[in-house]
């Protein structure tokens, strides 16, 4: 069955209020569209955890820097709506930018600590834009649970922090990265890669896998784990943006992995002009 499409804030508010009155449990999957298996896995998980699933498709201008790819960001609303229907999504919210940021809009959400470092340093203002739109969506829908992919690992920590600090009371669920058969993390931005770049892009997941094996064979120093990823990036001629080992919750840099300490190895690199990210848990 086709998903119901809502386009205005008034429609969402009325729909969500009816749902709450009827005592339903709601799962929300916010997206920027151009949906892939990663998004669909979030929607299917949402179905298991709630009796109603909503998704939003909104390419949020506030999270793109002036030199970033807002106008080129891939879009396919028709394809997305049929994917939502096949994943059992009940409602898809597709707002205009002017609905989320009308004239006179002046409220932005800043998560100060976990937004630091990693993508936060390389993409100034990005997490402020993400935190602002996610806060708007959680406030509008008031879902019981909201699902996000772990591929955007820092984003997930930012969203957990704003949900905690602003007392939104939503269960924020991070789901494992969905990968292509060869290991490449699924991302809407993979659509930018040429066939040759697509092969080189594998260096991110291969590097993380090599670091994971090194850790399992007893190597706990950040420098060795990071170098394993860097070696792959160099061999594939990718330009590193960062490779860092951090505490899995606070995202502060670690010099080594201590027994029982959850750590995360994160990488961002340019493949041609396309910036790709990936990450992997280490230890814990
Ligand atoms: O991960 C994304 O697609 C976006 O950053 C999100 C969470 C939908 C906010 O625009």
CSV table of C-alpha atoms in Angstrom, one decimal, residues 70-252:
chain,number,residue,atom,x,y,z
A,70,UNK,CA,23.2,21.1,-1.4
A,71,UNK,CA,22.1,21.8,-5.0
A,72,UNK,CA,23.8,18.6,-6.3
A,73,UNK,CA,22.6,16.4,-3.5
A,74,UNK,CA,20.8,13.4,-5.2
A,75,UNK,CA,17.0,13.5,-5.2
A,76,UNK,CA,14.5,10.9,-6.3
A,77,UNK,CA,11.1,11.5,-4.6
A,78,UNK,CA,9.1,9.1,-6.7
A,79,UNK,CA,11.6,6.3,-6.2
A,80,UNK,CA,11.8,7.1,-2.5
A,81,UNK,CA,8.0,6.9,-2.1
A,82,UNK,CA,7.8,3.5,-3.6
A,83,UNK,CA,10.7,2.3,-1.4
A,84,UNK,CA,9.0,3.7,1.7
A,85,UNK,CA,5.8,1.8,0.7
A,86,UNK,CA,7.7,-1.4,0.2
A,87,UNK,CA,9.4,-1.0,3.6
A,88,UNK,CA,5.9,-0.6,5.3
A,89,UNK,CA,6.2,3.1,6.1
A,90,UNK,CA,2.8,4.6,6.9
A,91,UNK,CA,3.5,8.3,6.5
A,92,UNK,CA,6.2,10.2,4.7
A,93,UNK,CA,6.7,13.9,5.5
A,94,UNK,CA,8.1,15.9,2.6
A,95,UNK,CA,8.2,19.6,3.7
A,96,UNK,CA,9.3,22.6,1.7
A,97,UNK,CA,12.4,24.3,3.1
A,98,UNK,CA,10.2,27.4,3.8
A,99,UNK,CA,8.0,25.3,6.1
A,100,UNK,CA,11.0,24.3,8.3
A,101,UNK,CA,12.8,27.6,8.1
A,102,UNK,CA,10.0,30.2,7.5
A,103,UNK,CA,10.9,34.0,7.3
A,104,UNK,CA,11.8,35.1,10.8
A,105,UNK,CA,13.1,31.6,11.9
A,106,UNK,CA,15.7,32.2,14.5
A,107,UNK,CA,16.2,29.1,16.7
A,108,UNK,CA,19.2,26.8,16.3
A,109,UNK,CA,20.3,23.9,18.4
A,110,UNK,CA,24.0,23.6,19.3
A,111,UNK,CA,25.4,20.5,20.9
A,112,UNK,CA,28.7,21.8,22.2
A,113,UNK,CA,31.0,18.8,23.1
A,114,UNK,CA,30.3,15.8,20.9
A,115,UNK,CA,30.1,18.1,17.9
A,116,UNK,CA,33.8,19.0,18.4
A,117,UNK,CA,36.5,17.3,16.3
A,118,UNK,CA,36.1,14.8,13.5
A,119,UNK,CA,33.4,16.0,11.0
A,120,UNK,CA,32.4,18.8,13.4
A,121,UNK,CA,35.8,20.5,12.8
A,122,UNK,CA,35.9,19.8,9.1
A,123,UNK,CA,32.3,20.9,8.4
A,124,UNK,CA,31.7,24.0,10.5
A,125,UNK,CA,28.0,24.5,11.3
A,126,UNK,CA,27.0,21.0,10.0
A,127,UNK,CA,26.0,19.5,13.3
A,128,UNK,CA,24.2,22.7,14.3
A,129,UNK,CA,22.1,22.2,11.2
A,130,UNK,CA,21.5,18.5,11.9
A,131,UNK,CA,20.7,19.2,15.6
A,132,UNK,CA,18.2,21.9,14.6
A,133,UNK,CA,16.3,19.9,12.1
A,134,UNK,CA,16.2,16.7,14.2
A,135,UNK,CA,15.0,18.7,17.2
A,136,UNK,CA,12.2,20.2,15.0
A,137,UNK,CA,11.2,16.7,13.7
A,138,UNK,CA,11.3,15.1,17.1
A,139,UNK,CA,9.2,17.9,18.5
A,140,UNK,CA,6.6,17.8,15.7
A,141,UNK,CA,6.2,14.0,15.6
A,142,UNK,CA,6.9,13.2,19.2
A,143,UNK,CA,7.8,9.6,18.3
A,144,UNK,CA,8.4,6.9,20.9
A,145,UNK,CA,11.5,5.8,19.0
A,146,UNK,CA,13.7,7.4,16.3
A,147,UNK,CA,16.2,5.4,14.3
A,148,UNK,CA,19.5,6.6,12.8
A,149,UNK,CA,22.4,4.7,11.1
A,150,UNK,CA,25.7,4.3,12.8
A,151,UNK,CA,27.5,5.2,9.6
A,152,UNK,CA,27.0,8.8,10.7
A,153,UNK,CA,28.4,8.0,14.1
A,154,UNK,CA,29.2,11.5,15.3
A,155,UNK,CA,25.7,12.6,14.2
A,156,UNK,CA,24.2,9.8,16.2
A,157,UNK,CA,26.0,11.0,19.4
A,158,UNK,CA,24.9,14.6,18.7
A,159,UNK,CA,21.3,13.4,18.4
A,160,UNK,CA,21.5,11.4,21.6
A,161,UNK,CA,22.9,14.4,23.4
A,162,UNK,CA,20.2,16.8,22.3
A,163,UNK,CA,17.5,14.3,23.1
A,164,UNK,CA,19.0,13.9,26.6
A,165,UNK,CA,19.6,17.5,27.3
A,166,UNK,CA,16.4,18.9,25.9
A,167,UNK,CA,14.3,16.2,27.7
A,168,UNK,CA,12.7,15.1,24.5
A,169,UNK,CA,12.1,11.6,25.9
A,170,UNK,CA,12.6,9.7,22.6
A,171,UNK,CA,14.4,6.4,22.5
A,172,UNK,CA,17.2,7.1,20.0
A,173,UNK,CA,18.3,3.9,18.3
A,174,UNK,CA,21.5,3.6,16.4
A,175,UNK,CA,21.6,0.8,13.9
A,176,UNK,CA,24.6,-0.9,12.4
A,177,UNK,CA,25.9,0.4,9.0
A,178,UNK,CA,24.5,-1.5,6.0
A,179,UNK,CA,27.2,-2.4,3.5
A,180,UNK,CA,27.4,-3.4,-0.1
A,181,UNK,CA,28.5,-7.0,-0.7
A,182,UNK,CA,32.2,-5.9,-1.0
A,183,UNK,CA,32.1,-3.9,2.2
A,184,UNK,CA,31.5,-0.3,1.0
A,185,UNK,CA,29.2,1.5,3.5
A,186,UNK,CA,25.9,2.4,1.8
A,187,UNK,CA,25.5,6.2,1.4
A,188,UNK,CA,23.5,8.4,-0.9
A,189,UNK,CA,26.8,10.1,-1.8
A,190,UNK,CA,28.1,6.8,-3.4
A,191,UNK,CA,26.0,7.9,-6.4
A,192,UNK,CA,28.6,10.5,-7.2
A,193,UNK,CA,31.4,7.9,-7.6
A,194,UNK,CA,32.6,6.9,-11.1
A,195,UNK,CA,33.2,3.1,-11.6
A,196,UNK,CA,36.9,3.6,-11.0
A,197,UNK,CA,36.4,5.7,-7.9
A,198,UNK,CA,33.8,3.2,-6.6
A,199,UNK,CA,36.6,0.5,-6.6
A,200,UNK,CA,39.1,2.9,-4.8
A,201,UNK,CA,36.4,3.8,-2.2
A,202,UNK,CA,36.7,0.3,-0.8
A,203,UNK,CA,39.9,1.5,0.9
A,204,UNK,CA,37.9,2.9,3.8
A,205,UNK,CA,36.2,-0.4,4.8
A,206,UNK,CA,39.3,-2.4,4.0
A,207,UNK,CA,41.4,-0.2,6.2
A,208,UNK,CA,39.0,-0.4,9.1
A,209,UNK,CA,38.8,-4.2,8.7
A,210,UNK,CA,42.6,-4.4,8.8
A,211,UNK,CA,42.7,-2.2,11.9
A,212,UNK,CA,40.1,-4.5,13.5
A,213,UNK,CA,42.2,-7.6,12.8
A,214,UNK,CA,45.3,-5.9,14.1
A,215,UNK,CA,43.4,-5.1,17.3
A,216,UNK,CA,42.2,-8.6,17.6
A,217,UNK,CA,45.8,-9.9,17.3
A,218,UNK,CA,46.9,-7.7,20.2
A,219,UNK,CA,47.7,-4.3,18.8
A,220,UNK,CA,46.0,-1.6,21.0
A,221,UNK,CA,48.0,1.6,20.2
A,222,UNK,CA,46.0,4.2,18.3
A,223,UNK,CA,49.0,5.0,16.1
A,224,UNK,CA,49.2,1.4,14.7
A,225,UNK,CA,45.4,1.1,14.2
A,226,UNK,CA,45.3,4.6,12.5
A,227,UNK,CA,48.3,3.8,10.3
A,228,UNK,CA,46.6,0.6,9.1
A,229,UNK,CA,43.8,2.7,7.7
A,230,UNK,CA,46.1,5.4,6.3
A,231,UNK,CA,48.1,2.8,4.4
A,232,UNK,CA,45.0,1.6,2.6
A,233,UNK,CA,43.9,5.2,1.8
A,234,UNK,CA,47.4,6.0,0.4
A,235,UNK,CA,47.4,2.8,-1.7
A,236,UNK,CA,44.1,3.7,-3.2
A,237,UNK,CA,45.1,7.3,-3.7
A,238,UNK,CA,42.4,8.7,-1.5
A,239,UNK,CA,43.0,12.0,0.3
A,240,UNK,CA,42.6,11.6,4.1
A,241,UNK,CA,40.3,14.1,5.9
A,242,UNK,CA,40.9,12.4,9.2
A,243,UNK,CA,41.5,9.0,10.7
A,244,UNK,CA,41.0,8.9,14.5
A,245,UNK,CA,40.5,6.5,17.4
A,246,UNK,CA,38.1,8.0,19.9
A,247,UNK,CA,36.1,7.1,23.0
A,248,UNK,CA,32.8,5.5,21.6
A,249,UNK,CA,30.5,7.9,23.6
A,250,UNK,CA,32.3,11.1,24.3
A,251,UNK,CA,34.3,11.0,21.0
A,252,UNK,CA,37.5,12.2,22.7
